[in-house]
mmCIF file of C-alpha atoms in Angstrom:
data_model
loop_
_atom_site.group_PDB
_atom_site.id
_atom_site.type_symbol
_atom_site.label_atom_id
_atom_site.label_comp_id
_atom_site.label_asym_id
_atom_site.label_seq_id
_atom_site.Cartn_x
_atom_site.Cartn_y
_atom_site.Cartn_z
ATOM 1 C CA MET O 1 -44.323 14.737 13.184
ATOM 2 C CA ALA O 2 -45.969 11.386 13.831
ATOM 3 C CA PHE O 3 -45.303 11.802 17.551
ATOM 4 C CA LEU O 4 -47.090 15.139 17.573
ATOM 5 C CA ILE O 5 -50.167 13.750 15.835
ATOM 6 C CA LYS O 6 -50.218 10.668 18.053
ATOM 7 C CA SER O 7 -49.966 12.765 21.220
ATOM 8 C CA MET O 8 -52.794 15.051 20.073
ATOM 9 C CA ILE O 9 -55.174 12.305 19.039
ATOM 10 C CA GLY O 10 -53.970 9.680 21.489
ATOM 11 C CA ASN O 11 -54.464 5.977 21.288
ATOM 12 C CA PRO O 12 -58.222 5.447 20.723
ATOM 13 C CA LEU O 13 -58.197 2.017 22.369
ATOM 14 C CA SER O 14 -56.473 3.183 25.558
ATOM 15 C CA GLY O 15 -59.429 5.372 26.521
ATOM 16 C CA MET O 16 -61.943 2.563 26.076
ATOM 17 C CA GLY O 17 -60.313 0.253 28.565
ATOM 18 C CA LEU O 18 -60.202 -2.690 26.170
ATOM 19 C CA GLY O 19 -56.911 -4.125 27.375
ATOM 20 C CA GLY O 20 -54.854 -0.876 27.191
ATOM 21 C CA GLY O 21 -51.394 -2.269 26.621
ATOM 22 C CA GLY O 22 -49.639 1.075 27.117
ATOM 23 C CA ASP O 23 -49.751 0.880 30.914
ATOM 24 C CA LYS O 24 -48.047 -2.513 31.020
ATOM 25 C CA GLU O 25 -45.130 -1.265 28.897
ATOM 26 C CA GLU O 26 -44.505 1.581 31.287
ATOM 27 C CA GLU O 27 -44.554 -0.761 34.280
ATOM 28 C CA ALA O 28 -42.237 -3.249 32.533
ATOM 29 C CA THR O 29 -39.385 -0.736 32.187
ATOM 30 C CA PRO O 30 -37.765 -0.391 35.595
ATOM 31 C CA SER O 31 -36.849 3.045 36.859
ATOM 32 C CA ASP O 32 -33.596 1.745 38.323
ATOM 33 C CA PRO O 33 -30.809 1.565 35.697
ATOM 34 C CA ALA O 34 -29.119 -1.266 37.627
ATOM 35 C CA LYS O 35 -32.159 -3.479 37.182
ATOM 36 C CA ALA O 36 -32.351 -2.490 33.525
ATOM 37 C CA ALA O 37 -28.764 -3.664 33.064
ATOM 38 C CA GLY O 38 -29.455 -6.911 34.920
ATOM 39 C CA MET O 39 -27.137 -6.134 37.842
ATOM 40 C CA THR O 40 -27.432 -5.458 41.503
ATOM 41 C CA ARG O 41 -27.083 -1.895 42.703
ATOM 42 C CA GLU O 42 -23.531 -2.489 44.023
ATOM 43 C CA GLU O 43 -22.423 -4.141 40.769
ATOM 44 C CA TYR O 44 -23.845 -1.277 38.769
ATOM 45 C CA GLU O 45 -22.070 1.345 40.904
ATOM 46 C CA GLU O 46 -18.770 -0.560 40.575
ATOM 47 C CA TYR O 47 -19.287 -0.775 36.812
ATOM 48 C CA GLN O 48 -19.905 2.980 36.602
ATOM 49 C CA LYS O 49 -16.755 3.699 38.653
ATOM 50 C CA GLN O 50 -14.779 1.457 36.330
ATOM 51 C CA LEU O 51 -16.113 3.290 33.281
ATOM 52 C CA VAL O 52 -15.189 6.661 34.761
ATOM 53 C CA GLU O 53 -11.669 5.470 35.655
ATOM 54 C CA GLU O 54 -11.114 4.049 32.166
ATOM 55 C CA LYS O 55 -12.295 7.298 30.583
ATOM 56 C CA MET O 56 -9.969 9.317 32.791
ATOM 57 C CA ALA O 57 -7.032 7.055 31.858
ATOM 58 C CA ARG O 58 -7.845 7.396 28.132
ATOM 59 C CA ASP O 59 -8.112 11.169 28.453
ATOM 60 C CA ALA O 60 -4.773 11.356 30.280
ATOM 61 C CA ASP O 61 -3.079 9.215 27.617
ATOM 62 C CA PHE O 62 -4.594 11.338 24.870
ATOM 63 C CA LEU O 63 -3.428 14.547 26.554
ATOM 64 C CA HIS O 64 0.064 13.102 26.950
ATOM 65 C CA LYS O 65 0.220 12.135 23.241
ATOM 66 C CA LYS O 66 -0.936 15.613 22.235
ATOM 67 C CA ALA O 67 1.767 17.144 24.436
ATOM 68 C CA GLU O 68 4.413 14.870 22.862
ATOM 69 C CA ARG O 69 3.370 16.004 19.398
ATOM 70 C CA ALA O 70 3.430 19.636 20.527
ATOM 71 C CA THR O 71 6.944 19.121 21.909
ATOM 72 C CA LEU O 72 8.082 17.712 18.576
ATOM 73 C CA ARG O 73 6.552 20.652 16.717
ATOM 74 C CA VAL O 74 8.349 23.063 19.059
ATOM 75 C CA CYS O 75 11.652 21.261 18.389
ATOM 76 C CA LEU O 76 11.094 21.436 14.639
ATOM 77 C CA ARG O 77 10.168 25.120 14.852
ATOM 78 C CA GLU O 78 13.386 25.829 16.741
ATOM 79 C CA LYS O 79 15.415 23.808 14.258
ATOM 80 C CA TYR O 80 14.036 25.576 11.196
ATOM 81 C CA ARG O 81 13.747 28.947 12.969
ATOM 82 C CA LEU O 82 9.994 29.190 12.467
ATOM 83 C CA PRO O 83 7.747 31.367 14.635
ATOM 84 C CA LYS O 84 6.636 29.857 17.930
ATOM 85 C CA SER O 85 3.079 28.681 18.510
ATOM 86 C CA GLU O 86 1.321 29.618 21.737
ATOM 87 C CA GLN O 87 -1.074 26.714 21.302
ATOM 88 C CA ASP O 88 1.784 24.188 21.436
ATOM 89 C CA GLU O 89 3.369 25.896 24.426
ATOM 90 C CA ASN O 90 0.012 25.892 26.254
ATOM 91 C CA MET O 91 -0.461 22.187 25.487
ATOM 92 C CA ILE O 92 2.962 21.401 26.956
ATOM 93 C CA GLU O 93 2.183 23.466 30.071
ATOM 94 C CA ILE O 94 -1.143 21.685 30.575
ATOM 95 C CA ALA O 95 0.471 18.249 30.338
ATOM 96 C CA GLY O 96 3.308 19.172 32.677
ATOM 97 C CA ASP O 97 7.074 19.180 32.355
ATOM 98 C CA ASP O 98 7.497 15.395 32.153
ATOM 99 C CA VAL O 99 6.645 15.343 28.428
ATOM 100 C CA ASP O 100 9.368 14.019 26.162
ATOM 101 C CA VAL O 101 9.408 13.410 22.455
ATOM 102 C CA PRO O 102 9.058 9.683 21.651
ATOM 103 C CA GLU O 103 12.313 7.982 20.690
ATOM 104 C CA GLU O 104 11.079 6.959 17.239
ATOM 105 C CA LEU O 105 10.290 10.562 16.361
ATOM 106 C CA LEU O 106 13.625 11.767 17.704
ATOM 107 C CA LYS O 107 15.423 9.200 15.535
ATOM 108 C CA MET O 108 13.552 10.421 12.465
ATOM 109 C CA VAL O 109 14.410 14.050 13.213
ATOM 110 C CA ASP O 110 18.069 13.187 13.851
ATOM 111 C CA GLU O 111 18.280 11.258 10.568
ATOM 112 C CA ASP O 112 16.880 14.251 8.709
ATOM 113 C CA ALA O 113 19.341 16.548 10.445
ATOM 114 C CA THR O 114 22.352 14.393 9.500
ATOM 115 C CA GLU O 115 21.155 14.231 5.883
ATOM 116 C CA GLU O 116 20.825 18.015 5.754
ATOM 117 C CA GLU O 117 24.223 18.526 7.355
ATOM 118 C CA GLY O 118 25.731 16.223 4.745
ATOM 119 C CA LYS O 119 24.162 18.235 1.951
ATOM 120 C CA ASP O 120 25.289 21.541 3.449
ATOM 121 C CA SER O 121 28.915 20.529 3.895
ATOM 122 C CA ILE O 122 31.631 21.023 1.272
ATOM 123 C CA MET O 123 31.871 17.285 0.716
ATOM 124 C CA GLY O 124 28.167 17.140 0.057
ATOM 125 C CA GLN O 125 28.474 19.896 -2.531
ATOM 126 C CA ILE O 126 31.356 18.082 -4.237
ATOM 127 C CA GLN O 127 29.284 14.913 -4.403
ATOM 128 C CA ASN O 128 26.444 16.883 -5.972
ATOM 129 C CA LEU O 129 28.864 18.208 -8.609
ATOM 130 C CA GLN O 130 29.940 14.672 -9.442
ATOM 131 C CA ASN O 131 26.338 13.674 -10.024
ATOM 132 C CA MET O 132 25.719 16.553 -12.467
ATOM 133 C CA ASP O 133 26.011 16.177 -16.226
ATOM 134 C CA MET O 134 29.046 18.236 -17.287
ATOM 135 C CA ASP O 135 28.019 18.425 -20.952
ATOM 136 C CA GLN O 136 24.703 19.911 -19.953
ATOM 137 C CA LEU O 137 26.461 22.462 -17.712
ATOM 138 C CA LYS O 138 28.816 23.470 -20.541
ATOM 139 C CA GLU O 139 25.908 23.931 -22.951
ATOM 140 C CA LYS O 140 24.034 26.009 -20.417
ATOM 141 C CA ALA O 141 27.072 28.180 -19.693
ATOM 142 C CA SER O 142 27.810 28.775 -23.393
ATOM 143 C CA ALA O 143 24.151 29.615 -24.052
ATOM 144 C CA THR O 144 24.214 32.136 -21.207
ATOM 145 C CA VAL O 145 27.437 33.742 -22.527
ATOM 146 C CA THR O 146 26.014 33.958 -26.060
ATOM 147 C CA GLU O 147 22.830 35.521 -24.738
ATOM 148 C CA LEU O 148 24.796 38.110 -22.746
ATOM 149 C CA LYS O 149 26.880 38.988 -25.814
ATOM 150 C CA SER O 150 23.811 39.467 -27.986
ATOM 151 C CA LYS O 151 22.146 41.703 -25.382
ATOM 152 C CA ALA O 152 25.327 43.721 -24.975
ATOM 153 C CA GLU O 153 25.607 44.200 -28.761
ATOM 154 C CA GLU O 154 22.018 45.427 -28.918
ATOM 155 C CA LYS O 155 22.563 47.990 -26.192
ATOM 156 C CA CYS O 156 26.089 49.112 -27.077
ATOM 157 C CA SER O 157 26.731 50.683 -30.452
ATOM 158 C CA VAL O 158 30.538 50.300 -30.187
ATOM 159 C CA MET O 159 30.429 46.493 -30.150
#
């Protein structure tokens, strides 16, 4: 808003010619960005090339990390039989076929798999039974039997 008013009215002193400082400010800012940065033209061009190369390297690393994560998600979807995601498959295709899941993540997935296998096995079920409170199981079973008997007596006139 202030810019609009200033541009409409203008600087009253600049029109009078009493030392108009606005012209000097415009001349002081060089049009060449290399001079503005305090470098020679060749140094500035080299600096710009370096910036572009660093950005490309960062982008490539970022893309590779995203593809690794997508690969891990695909592995987990296969393991738990979840529906596939086209977005993950596209990310892997973009990054190329050289994408592998990082070793740390593979170790974590393998540890989870061995824990689940242990729980699913017969020995795992037996160990779970040992950890249960038998008195509580007996009370629950007797309560269930009593409840079934009472419901049966309500429904059946012979009992």
